[in-house]
JSON list of C-alpha atoms in Angstrom, two decimals:
[
{"chain": "A", "resi": 14, "resn": "MET", "atom": "CA", "xyz": [6.06, 26.40, -23.98]},
{"chain": "A", "resi": 15, "resn": "ASN", "atom": "CA", "xyz": [7.02, 23.35, -21.95]},
{"chain": "A", "resi": 16, "resn": "ALA", "atom": "CA", "xyz": [9.96, 22.21, -19.85]},
{"chain": "A", "resi": 17, "resn": "GLN", "atom": "CA", "xyz": [11.92, 20.59, -22.63]},
{"chain": "A", "resi": 18, "resn": "GLU", "atom": "CA", "xyz": [11.57, 23.69, -24.82]},
{"chain": "A", "resi": 19, "resn": "THR", "atom": "CA", "xyz": [13.12, 25.78, -22.08]},
{"chain": "A", "resi": 20, "resn": "ALA", "atom": "CA", "xyz": [15.96, 23.33, -21.51]},
{"chain": "A", "resi": 21, "resn": "PRO", "atom": "CA", "xyz": [19.19, 25.25, -21.97]},
{"chain": "A", "resi": 22, "resn": "ASP", "atom": "CA", "xyz": [21.77, 24.42, -24.56]},
{"chain": "A", "resi": 23, "resn": "ALA", "atom": "CA", "xyz": [25.49, 25.00, -24.28]},
{"chain": "A", "resi": 24, "resn": "THR", "atom": "CA", "xyz": [25.23, 28.53, -25.71]},
{"chain": "A", "resi": 25, "resn": "ASN", "atom": "CA", "xyz": [22.02, 29.83, -24.11]},
{"chain": "A", "resi": 26, "resn": "GLU", "atom": "CA", "xyz": [21.04, 30.41, -20.52]},
{"chain": "A", "resi": 27, "resn": "VAL", "atom": "CA", "xyz": [17.59, 29.52, -19.28]},
{"chain": "A", "resi": 28, "resn": "GLU", "atom": "CA", "xyz": [15.18, 32.40, -19.75]},
{"chain": "A", "resi": 29, "resn": "ALA", "atom": "CA", "xyz": [12.80, 33.31, -16.98]},
{"chain": "A", "resi": 30, "resn": "ALA", "atom": "CA", "xyz": [9.74, 31.14, -17.51]},
{"chain": "A", "resi": 31, "resn": "PRO", "atom": "CA", "xyz": [6.41, 30.94, -15.74]},
{"chain": "A", "resi": 32, "resn": "LEU", "atom": "CA", "xyz": [6.71, 27.14, -15.60]},
{"chain": "A", "resi": 33, "resn": "PRO", "atom": "CA", "xyz": [8.33, 25.26, -12.71]},
{"chain": "A", "resi": 34, "resn": "LEU", "atom": "CA", "xyz": [11.62, 23.91, -14.06]},
{"chain": "A", "resi": 35, "resn": "PRO", "atom": "CA", "xyz": [14.40, 21.66, -12.74]},
{"chain": "A", "resi": 36, "resn": "THR", "atom": "CA", "xyz": [17.02, 23.53, -10.71]},
{"chain": "A", "resi": 37, "resn": "PRO", "atom": "CA", "xyz": [20.51, 22.58, -9.48]},
{"chain": "A", "resi": 38, "resn": "ASP", "atom": "CA", "xyz": [19.35, 22.28, -5.85]},
{"chain": "A", "resi": 39, "resn": "MET", "atom": "CA", "xyz": [16.62, 19.71, -6.57]},
{"chain": "A", "resi": 40, "resn": "ASP", "atom": "CA", "xyz": [17.21, 16.18, -5.35]},
{"chain": "A", "resi": 41, "resn": "GLY", "atom": "CA", "xyz": [15.66, 13.06, -6.89]},
{"chain": "A", "resi": 42, "resn": "ASP", "atom": "CA", "xyz": [12.51, 13.34, -4.79]},
{"chain": "A", "resi": 43, "resn": "ALA", "atom": "CA", "xyz": [11.91, 16.99, -5.70]},
{"chain": "A", "resi": 44, "resn": "LEU", "atom": "CA", "xyz": [12.46, 16.20, -9.39]},
{"chain": "A", "resi": 45, "resn": "PHE", "atom": "CA", "xyz": [10.07, 13.26, -9.09]},
{"chain": "A", "resi": 46, "resn": "ARG", "atom": "CA", "xyz": [7.38, 15.57, -7.66]},
{"chain": "A", "resi": 47, "resn": "LEU", "atom": "CA", "xyz": [7.99, 18.00, -10.53]},
{"chain": "A", "resi": 48, "resn": "GLY", "atom": "CA", "xyz": [7.67, 15.17, -13.04]},
{"chain": "A", "resi": 49, "resn": "MET", "atom": "CA", "xyz": [4.38, 14.19, -11.45]},
{"chain": "A", "resi": 50, "resn": "MET", "atom": "CA", "xyz": [3.15, 17.75, -11.93]},
{"chain": "A", "resi": 51, "resn": "TYR", "atom": "CA", "xyz": [3.89, 17.56, -15.66]},
{"chain": "A", "resi": 52, "resn": "SER", "atom": "CA", "xyz": [2.47, 14.05, -16.01]},
{"chain": "A", "resi": 53, "resn": "SER", "atom": "CA", "xyz": [-0.82, 15.09, -14.40]},
{"chain": "A", "resi": 54, "resn": "GLY", "atom": "CA", "xyz": [-1.05, 18.72, -15.51]},
{"chain": "A", "resi": 55, "resn": "SER", "atom": "CA", "xyz": [-1.07, 20.10, -11.97]},
{"chain": "A", "resi": 56, "resn": "GLY", "atom": "CA", "xyz": [0.73, 22.82, -10.02]},
{"chain": "A", "resi": 57, "resn": "GLY", "atom": "CA", "xyz": [0.80, 25.27, -12.90]},
{"chain": "A", "resi": 58, "resn": "CYS", "atom": "CA", "xyz": [2.32, 22.74, -15.32]},
{"chain": "A", "resi": 59, "resn": "PRO", "atom": "CA", "xyz": [0.68, 21.68, -18.55]},
{"chain": "A", "resi": 60, "resn": "MET", "atom": "CA", "xyz": [0.07, 17.97, -19.01]},
{"chain": "A", "resi": 61, "resn": "ASP", "atom": "CA", "xyz": [3.12, 17.06, -21.07]},
{"chain": "A", "resi": 62, "resn": "ARG", "atom": "CA", "xyz": [4.44, 13.52, -21.40]},
{"chain": "A", "resi": 63, "resn": "VAL", "atom": "CA", "xyz": [7.74, 14.57, -22.98]},
{"chain": "A", "resi": 64, "resn": "SER", "atom": "CA", "xyz": [8.56, 17.03, -20.19]},
{"chain": "A", "resi": 65, "resn": "ALA", "atom": "CA", "xyz": [7.43, 14.54, -17.56]},
{"chain": "A", "resi": 66, "resn": "HIS", "atom": "CA", "xyz": [9.61, 11.80, -19.05]},
{"chain": "A", "resi": 67, "resn": "MET", "atom": "CA", "xyz": [12.58, 14.19, -19.20]},
{"chain": "A", "resi": 68, "resn": "ILE", "atom": "CA", "xyz": [12.15, 15.16, -15.55]},
{"chain": "A", "resi": 69, "resn": "PHE", "atom": "CA", "xyz": [11.60, 11.56, -14.43]},
{"chain": "A", "resi": 70, "resn": "ASN", "atom": "CA", "xyz": [14.82, 10.71, -16.27]},
{"chain": "A", "resi": 71, "resn": "LEU", "atom": "CA", "xyz": [16.70, 13.41, -14.34]},
{"chain": "A", "resi": 72, "resn": "ALA", "atom": "CA", "xyz": [15.11, 12.28, -11.08]},
{"chain": "A", "resi": 73, "resn": "SER", "atom": "CA", "xyz": [16.06, 8.67, -11.68]},
{"chain": "A", "resi": 74, "resn": "MET", "atom": "CA", "xyz": [19.66, 9.72, -12.35]},
{"chain": "A", "resi": 75, "resn": "LYS", "atom": "CA", "xyz": [19.57, 11.38, -8.92]},
{"chain": "A", "resi": 76, "resn": "GLY", "atom": "CA", "xyz": [18.39, 8.18, -7.26]},
{"chain": "A", "resi": 77, "resn": "SER", "atom": "CA", "xyz": [14.58, 8.28, -7.35]},
{"chain": "A", "resi": 78, "resn": "ILE", "atom": "CA", "xyz": [13.32, 4.71, -7.70]},
{"chain": "A", "resi": 79, "resn": "GLU", "atom": "CA", "xyz": [9.75, 5.95, -8.15]},
{"chain": "A", "resi": 80, "resn": "ALA", "atom": "CA", "xyz": [10.85, 8.09, -11.09]},
{"chain": "A", "resi": 81, "resn": "ARG", "atom": "CA", "xyz": [12.34, 5.02, -12.81]},
{"chain": "A", "resi": 82, "resn": "VAL", "atom": "CA", "xyz": [9.00, 3.24, -12.53]},
{"chain": "A", "resi": 83, "resn": "TYR", "atom": "CA", "xyz": [7.00, 6.20, -13.85]},
{"chain": "A", "resi": 84, "resn": "ARG", "atom": "CA", "xyz": [9.50, 6.86, -16.66]},
{"chain": "A", "resi": 85, "resn": "ARG", "atom": "CA", "xyz": [9.23, 3.23, -17.79]},
{"chain": "A", "resi": 86, "resn": "GLU", "atom": "CA", "xyz": [5.43, 3.33, -17.67]},
{"chain": "A", "resi": 87, "resn": "MET", "atom": "CA", "xyz": [5.33, 6.59, -19.62]},
{"chain": "A", "resi": 88, "resn": "SER", "atom": "CA", "xyz": [7.72, 5.17, -22.22]},
{"chain": "A", "resi": 89, "resn": "GLU", "atom": "CA", "xyz": [5.19, 2.45, -22.99]},
{"chain": "A", "resi": 90, "resn": "GLU", "atom": "CA", "xyz": [2.64, 5.14, -23.94]},
{"chain": "A", "resi": 91, "resn": "MET", "atom": "CA", "xyz": [5.01, 7.33, -25.97]},
{"chain": "A", "resi": 92, "resn": "GLU", "atom": "CA", "xyz": [6.29, 7.29, -29.53]},
{"chain": "A", "resi": 93, "resn": "ARG", "atom": "CA", "xyz": [10.00, 6.76, -30.14]},
{"chain": "A", "resi": 94, "resn": "ASP", "atom": "CA", "xyz": [10.49, 10.34, -31.32]},
{"chain": "A", "resi": 95, "resn": "GLU", "atom": "CA", "xyz": [8.88, 11.66, -28.12]},
{"chain": "A", "resi": 96, "resn": "ILE", "atom": "CA", "xyz": [11.23, 9.57, -25.98]},
{"chain": "A", "resi": 97, "resn": "ALA", "atom": "CA", "xyz": [14.22, 10.72, -28.01]},
{"chain": "A", "resi": 98, "resn": "GLU", "atom": "CA", "xyz": [13.10, 14.34, -27.59]},
{"chain": "A", "resi": 99, "resn": "ALA", "atom": "CA", "xyz": [12.81, 13.87, -23.81]},
{"chain": "A", "resi": 100, "resn": "GLN", "atom": "CA", "xyz": [16.27, 12.29, -23.64]},
{"chain": "A", "resi": 101, "resn": "ARG", "atom": "CA", "xyz": [17.84, 15.14, -25.64]},
{"chain": "A", "resi": 102, "resn": "ALA", "atom": "CA", "xyz": [16.21, 17.71, -23.36]},
{"chain": "A", "resi": 103, "resn": "ALA", "atom": "CA", "xyz": [17.49, 15.90, -20.25]},
{"chain": "A", "resi": 104, "resn": "ARG", "atom": "CA", "xyz": [20.99, 15.90, -21.73]},
{"chain": "A", "resi": 105, "resn": "ARG", "atom": "CA", "xyz": [20.75, 19.69, -22.34]},
{"chain": "A", "resi": 106, "resn": "TYR", "atom": "CA", "xyz": [19.87, 20.24, -18.67]},
{"chain": "A", "resi": 107, "resn": "ILE", "atom": "CA", "xyz": [22.81, 18.10, -17.58]},
{"chain": "A", "resi": 108, "resn": "ASP", "atom": "CA", "xyz": [25.28, 19.64, -20.05]},
{"chain": "A", "resi": 109, "resn": "ALA", "atom": "CA", "xyz": [24.32, 23.16, -19.00]},
{"chain": "A", "resi": 110, "resn": "GLY", "atom": "CA", "xyz": [24.84, 22.29, -15.35]},
{"chain": "A", "resi": 111, "resn": "VAL", "atom": "CA", "xyz": [21.24, 23.08, -14.42]},
{"chain": "A", "resi": 112, "resn": "VAL", "atom": "CA", "xyz": [20.95, 19.56, -13.03]},
{"chain": "A", "resi": 113, "resn": "LYS", "atom": "CA", "xyz": [24.05, 18.20, -11.39]},
{"chain": "A", "resi": 114, "resn": "LEU", "atom": "CA", "xyz": [24.38, 14.45, -11.08]},
{"chain": "A", "resi": 115, "resn": "ALA", "atom": "CA", "xyz": [26.19, 12.70, -8.28]},
{"chain": "A", "resi": 116, "resn": "ALA", "atom": "CA", "xyz": [29.54, 11.24, -9.31]}
]
């Protein structure tokens, strides 16, 4: 199980998971740190490029410049279908209100 697999959809709530996941109270910096955990496989997170990209995407939407850089670098190492999967997962987090973006 990884972060994008536990991303909620409009009909399901997030189940309790042993993995650190994005939460509504996380700012861009906190999301960036979480993305780093997934990109490096540290802090109880598996090394997972798709989850890391998804979280860097959320962090960049909340203003993290560092996350934009890391997301771009990761994109260069990923297949198109992996990037699309990460983008869909980020959208599920946003649509479910788990991650709230500034207006």
